[in-house]
Amino acid sequence: MTSILVFVEHRDGTPRRASLEALGAAAATGLAPIALVTGPGAAQAAAPLSAAGAKKLVVITGGDHYSPDGTAADIAAAVGAHAAVAFVAAASSAGKDLLGRVAGLLDCAPLADCTTFTCSGGVFTVQRPILAGKALVTVQSQSKVCCATLRSNTFAVATGGGAAEVTTVATKGGKVKVTGVAAKGDAKLDVKEAAVVVSGGRGLREAAGFKIVEDLAAAFGNAAVGASRAVVDSHWRPHSEQVGQTGKTVAPQLYVAVGISGAIQHLAGMRTSKVIVAINKDAAAPIFKVADYGIVGDAFEVLPALTEAVKQAKAAN
Ligand SMILES: Cc1cc2nc3c(=O)[nH]c(=O)nc-3n(C[C@H](O)[C@H](O)[C@H](O)COP(=O)(O)OP(=O)(O)OC[C@H]3O[C@@H](n4cnc5c(N)ncnc54)[C@H](O)[C@@H]3O)c2cc1C
């Protein structure tokens, strides 16, 4: 059966949700997804990846450190070995890095940050944002292998898969080696992976103003705190929380923008969120143009009331 190669990121054998979504998108084409995993604990990913639709699992062994160019070479070799017609990965930092490398090795055009991914009659068609998210372009891949990264929180994870056949391949190795990764120092949910993102902007007046944003995020339970660049530049929040053109691109189920004006560069990172709620005291703020629900009011009055309402709704369920 014609196959699609999916690069899967994992931590000690537990696949990242964004990779499972990429696997789900591959499975939804009707072609056979082959999951490629590398690094310590890779073989342990077999069960969750089988359940999420992988028909085969390629475990790359050897190499004492993660190597982006080595992994790209391993992926390109696996594409050739399995005659895969597409390579996909999550549009994460690693996925973005690998996309260009793999597309270069396979002499194909890379399609980054796709929000749809379909295959009909052997032709892949994707949709992806352009012009800082102002427009969506539909692209038909003309490459011999369609190489794409897929936006997280956009595709469904497949369920009910069988047992994937596992093959082990030694890495080709690379020139670049990642010798260390510094932990963020906390176990906070990443804005890219959270189902709910509550983001704050300059309207919160100072770093301490984010307390009301954190309280609302905590009330949701599955939420991450995000930030506009204005507050990151002011050192109120870390860059890891920045949403937008020069920050992270998010597409959660619910995005709550608090005291954020809605500059085009911010919209570029969040306008494909499923439901957008904006809270701003200026009724003419551009954020309301992309919002599904808008509350014109002072964040310091609205947010505590909203947090209380979320707590009560959760307690009632
Ligand atoms: C090359 C480039 C890249 C950029 N990349 C990014 C990026 O990745 N992400 C990003 O966010 N920006 C980015 N920017 C910056 C962007 O242009 C804006 O300057 C920034 O998004 C503004 O942040 P803000 O909305 O928090 O602040 P402001 O624009 O100052 O808006 C504050 C808002 O808070 C409202 N407000 C004030 N008080 C209250 C209150 N008490 N209650 C409720 N509302 C209140 C105001 O009405 C206003 O709408 C970039 C700019 C450039 C040039």
XYZ file of C-alpha atoms and ligand atoms in Angstrom:
370
model
C 0.000 0.000 0.000
C 1.229 3.520 -0.760
C 2.701 5.086 2.358
C 3.336 8.446 4.058
C 6.324 8.872 6.350
C 5.556 10.725 9.593
C 8.349 12.012 11.848
C 7.252 11.547 15.460
C 8.670 13.546 18.367
C 8.471 11.843 21.743
C 9.742 12.071 25.266
C 10.957 8.708 26.617
C 8.574 6.872 24.317
C 5.531 9.097 24.880
C 4.702 10.769 21.547
C 3.979 14.494 21.502
C 0.350 15.281 20.785
C 1.292 17.435 17.774
C 3.028 14.388 16.225
C -0.019 12.194 16.896
C -2.106 14.812 15.095
C 0.299 14.673 12.117
C -0.097 10.877 12.170
C -3.881 11.341 12.264
C -3.729 13.678 9.262
C -1.646 11.099 7.371
C -4.080 8.301 8.278
C -7.045 10.444 7.162
C -5.676 10.500 3.573
C -6.359 6.764 3.337
C -2.681 6.020 2.706
C -0.571 3.932 5.106
C 1.280 6.048 7.717
C 4.784 4.930 8.664
C 5.965 6.541 11.905
C 9.687 7.273 12.225
C 11.043 7.712 15.756
C 14.546 8.307 16.999
C 16.326 8.786 20.307
C 16.148 7.151 23.759
C 12.904 5.268 24.419
C 11.887 5.360 20.732
C 10.856 1.690 20.660
C 8.427 2.299 23.547
C 6.438 4.561 21.257
C 5.248 1.523 19.264
C 2.036 0.946 21.255
C 0.722 4.528 21.313
C 1.700 5.042 17.662
C -0.030 1.811 16.579
C -3.147 2.922 18.437
C -2.960 6.282 16.660
C -2.939 4.756 13.185
C 0.705 3.907 12.353
C 0.875 0.863 10.092
C 4.642 0.563 10.452
C 7.183 1.936 12.880
C 10.765 2.720 11.867
C 12.967 3.019 14.962
C 16.267 4.786 14.289
C 18.999 3.547 16.611
C 22.548 4.640 17.380
C 23.958 8.129 17.596
C 24.614 9.399 21.087
C 22.917 12.769 20.469
C 20.049 14.088 18.364
C 21.381 15.276 15.029
C 19.068 17.346 12.788
C 21.031 16.666 9.605
C 21.499 13.008 10.563
C 17.772 12.623 11.243
C 16.939 14.369 7.963
C 19.186 11.875 6.161
C 17.490 8.992 8.029
C 14.056 10.325 7.019
C 15.086 10.764 3.365
C 16.487 7.211 3.346
C 13.277 5.831 4.898
C 11.165 7.703 2.325
C 13.206 5.968 -0.401
C 13.196 2.538 1.279
C 9.396 2.544 1.688
C 8.656 4.417 -1.556
C 6.679 6.924 0.546
C 4.843 9.580 -1.451
C 4.837 12.142 1.371
C 6.777 13.195 4.466
C 4.971 15.055 7.250
C 5.897 16.334 10.702
C 4.384 18.649 13.267
C 5.101 22.345 12.645
C 7.206 22.408 15.821
C 10.753 23.757 16.115
C 12.169 20.329 15.243
C 9.609 19.799 12.462
C 10.365 23.177 10.897
C 14.077 22.437 11.056
C 13.652 19.004 9.453
C 11.233 20.147 6.727
C 13.799 22.244 4.859
C 16.528 19.667 5.297
C 14.412 16.709 4.099
C 12.875 18.675 1.226
C 16.395 19.684 0.168
C 17.653 16.098 0.257
C 14.633 14.877 -1.735
C 14.703 17.876 -4.114
C 11.106 18.738 -3.277
C 9.242 21.964 -2.398
C 8.553 22.317 1.352
C 5.021 23.223 2.480
C 5.189 24.752 5.965
C 2.542 25.059 8.667
C -0.350 23.500 6.738
C -3.858 23.756 8.155
C -5.388 21.200 5.779
C -3.773 18.130 4.203
C -5.588 15.920 1.702
C -4.692 13.426 -1.011
C -6.931 12.607 -3.950
C -5.905 10.499 -6.931
C -2.291 10.633 -5.767
C -2.253 14.466 -5.676
C -1.680 16.224 -2.350
C -3.506 19.482 -1.694
C -2.850 21.621 1.373
C -3.951 24.947 2.723
C -1.476 27.178 4.522
C -1.423 30.746 5.835
C 0.549 33.406 3.952
C 1.189 37.157 4.421
C 1.462 36.820 8.219
C -1.809 34.899 8.356
C -3.850 37.475 6.397
C -4.686 34.954 3.700
C -4.876 31.211 3.251
C -3.424 29.759 0.076
C -4.411 26.389 -1.391
C -1.427 24.570 -2.861
C -1.259 21.406 -4.935
C 2.067 19.662 -4.472
C 3.869 18.983 -7.742
C 6.862 17.397 -6.005
C 7.593 13.698 -6.321
C 7.370 13.521 -2.513
C 5.016 15.966 -0.778
C 6.965 17.417 2.194
C 4.875 19.273 4.764
C 4.659 20.386 8.366
C 1.203 20.506 9.942
C -0.041 23.101 12.411
C -0.720 21.676 15.880
C -4.244 21.608 17.345
C -5.613 21.502 13.793
C -5.857 17.794 12.937
C -7.595 14.996 14.844
C -5.680 12.147 16.467
C -6.727 8.784 14.971
C -7.918 6.006 17.267
C -8.474 2.275 17.104
C -5.344 1.304 15.158
C -3.812 -2.184 15.189
C -0.297 -3.420 15.911
C 2.339 -1.695 13.783
C 5.176 -3.741 12.324
C 8.446 -2.469 13.847
C 11.737 -2.229 11.945
C 15.015 -0.987 13.371
C 17.493 0.986 11.291
C 20.889 2.359 12.334
C 21.193 6.122 11.997
C 23.291 7.555 9.219
C 24.633 10.088 11.698
C 25.192 13.760 11.023
C 27.617 16.640 11.394
C 25.414 18.594 13.845
C 24.817 17.164 17.319
C 22.548 18.539 20.009
C 24.658 17.964 23.106
C 22.329 19.470 25.692
C 18.836 20.826 26.153
C 18.125 23.297 28.968
C 14.821 22.654 30.718
C 12.540 25.670 31.100
C 12.596 25.063 34.866
C 8.859 24.591 35.172
C 6.242 22.146 33.999
C 3.961 24.764 32.419
C 1.810 23.772 29.474
C 3.198 25.125 26.205
C 0.979 27.619 24.347
C 1.370 25.549 21.171
C -0.084 22.432 22.763
C -2.715 23.783 25.163
C -6.428 23.383 24.336
C -7.072 26.793 25.888
C -4.744 29.814 25.728
C -5.368 32.912 27.825
C -3.109 35.686 26.526
C -2.433 39.072 28.037
C -1.224 42.324 26.534
C -0.127 45.797 27.521
C -3.640 46.473 28.798
C -2.639 44.563 31.944
C -0.481 47.585 32.897
C 2.445 45.691 34.548
C 3.847 42.193 35.114
C 1.751 41.768 38.266
C -1.359 42.434 36.180
C -0.973 38.922 34.728
C -2.256 37.460 38.015
C -5.829 37.715 36.650
C -4.750 35.960 33.430
C -3.045 33.172 35.406
C -6.130 32.785 37.598
C -8.400 32.342 34.563
C -5.960 29.861 32.990
C -5.845 27.896 36.278
C -9.654 27.875 36.453
C -9.814 26.278 32.973
C -7.243 23.701 34.095
C -5.998 22.772 30.608
C -4.872 26.276 29.696
C -1.561 27.978 28.997
C -0.743 31.652 29.492
C 0.256 33.542 26.346
C 1.485 37.079 25.793
C 1.771 39.808 23.188
C 5.197 40.958 22.074
C 4.714 44.300 23.806
C 4.685 42.605 27.212
C 7.504 40.209 26.322
C 9.648 43.154 25.191
C 8.838 44.809 28.537
C 10.106 41.633 30.321
C 6.723 41.038 31.964
C 6.537 37.542 30.463
C 9.068 35.105 28.893
C 9.499 34.883 25.132
C 8.358 31.235 25.269
C 4.831 32.596 25.849
C 4.840 35.098 22.967
C 2.147 34.527 20.365
C 2.504 36.003 16.907
C 4.693 36.482 13.880
C 7.932 36.523 15.871
C 6.570 34.238 18.590
C 4.594 31.018 18.458
C 1.681 30.114 16.216
C -1.203 28.616 18.144
C -4.570 27.128 17.159
C -6.273 26.151 20.444
C -9.938 25.305 20.913
C -10.310 28.581 22.790
C -8.113 31.711 22.665
C -8.833 34.487 25.146
C -7.109 37.797 24.342
C -7.026 40.149 27.305
C -5.913 43.752 26.878
C -4.418 42.961 23.454
C -5.084 45.442 20.627
C -4.910 42.880 17.805
C -1.946 44.098 15.756
C -1.483 42.154 12.506
C 1.682 40.533 13.883
C -0.247 39.187 16.877
C -3.143 37.977 14.715
C -0.644 36.049 12.569
C -0.069 33.715 15.511
C -3.629 33.101 16.710
C -6.260 33.829 14.080
C -6.800 30.133 13.256
C -7.874 29.428 16.858
C -11.260 27.658 16.892
C -13.042 30.186 19.151
C -11.611 33.621 19.937
C -12.779 35.720 22.885
C -11.494 39.297 23.163
C -11.655 41.478 26.245
C -10.685 45.083 25.640
C -11.892 48.409 26.966
C -11.657 49.971 23.486
C -14.650 48.895 21.364
C -12.695 49.888 18.219
C -9.711 47.599 18.977
C -8.862 45.516 15.854
C -8.892 42.289 17.903
C -12.703 42.427 17.816
C -12.598 41.953 14.017
C -11.317 38.384 14.456
C -13.146 37.617 17.715
C -16.130 35.262 17.883
C -17.120 36.812 21.206
C -16.115 40.261 22.442
C -16.421 41.879 25.840
C -15.902 45.642 25.900
C -14.758 46.387 29.415
C -11.957 46.726 31.914
C -10.003 43.459 32.149
C -9.578 43.956 35.883
C -13.367 43.830 36.325
C -14.232 41.309 33.608
C -11.591 38.641 34.272
C -12.273 37.952 37.966
C -15.986 37.567 37.127
C -15.137 35.262 34.191
C -12.797 33.188 36.383
C -15.545 32.784 38.982
C -18.031 31.755 36.285
C -15.608 29.139 34.901
C -15.033 27.746 38.408
C -18.762 27.510 39.044
C -19.416 25.884 35.669
C -16.686 23.300 36.342
C -17.998 22.607 39.848
C -21.501 22.084 38.449
C -20.244 19.421 36.015
C 8.380 42.745 12.795
C 7.409 42.754 13.934
C 7.071 41.546 14.530
C 6.156 41.529 15.587
N 5.824 40.321 16.160
C 4.858 40.308 17.113
C 4.428 39.067 17.690
O 4.943 37.984 17.382
N 3.438 39.103 18.593
C 2.832 40.271 19.008
O 1.941 40.228 19.870
N 3.252 41.452 18.492
C 4.239 41.506 17.576
N 4.670 42.702 17.108
C 4.211 43.925 17.777
C 2.828 44.389 17.359
O 2.937 45.204 16.223
C 2.166 45.191 18.504
O 3.005 46.254 18.864
C 1.876 44.365 19.756
O 1.209 43.165 19.411
C 1.021 45.188 20.705
O 0.839 44.490 21.902
P -0.437 44.759 22.798
O -1.661 44.479 22.016
O -0.227 44.018 24.064
O -0.301 46.311 23.164
P -1.092 47.573 22.653
O -1.125 47.645 21.180
O -0.558 48.715 23.417
O -2.611 47.286 23.113
C -3.047 47.271 24.428
C -4.556 47.098 24.408
O -5.027 46.977 25.724
C -6.262 47.662 25.818
N -6.449 48.000 27.241
C -5.792 48.935 27.980
N -6.192 48.876 29.257
C -7.124 47.891 29.328
C -7.903 47.342 30.388
N -7.789 47.785 31.657
N -8.786 46.348 30.108
C -8.918 45.887 28.847
N -8.202 46.356 27.802
C -7.306 47.325 28.046
C -6.119 48.858 24.908
O -7.388 49.329 24.506
C -5.292 48.268 23.760
O -6.150 47.788 22.730
C 5.581 42.749 16.048
C 5.927 43.951 15.417
C 6.825 43.960 14.388
C 7.151 45.272 13.727
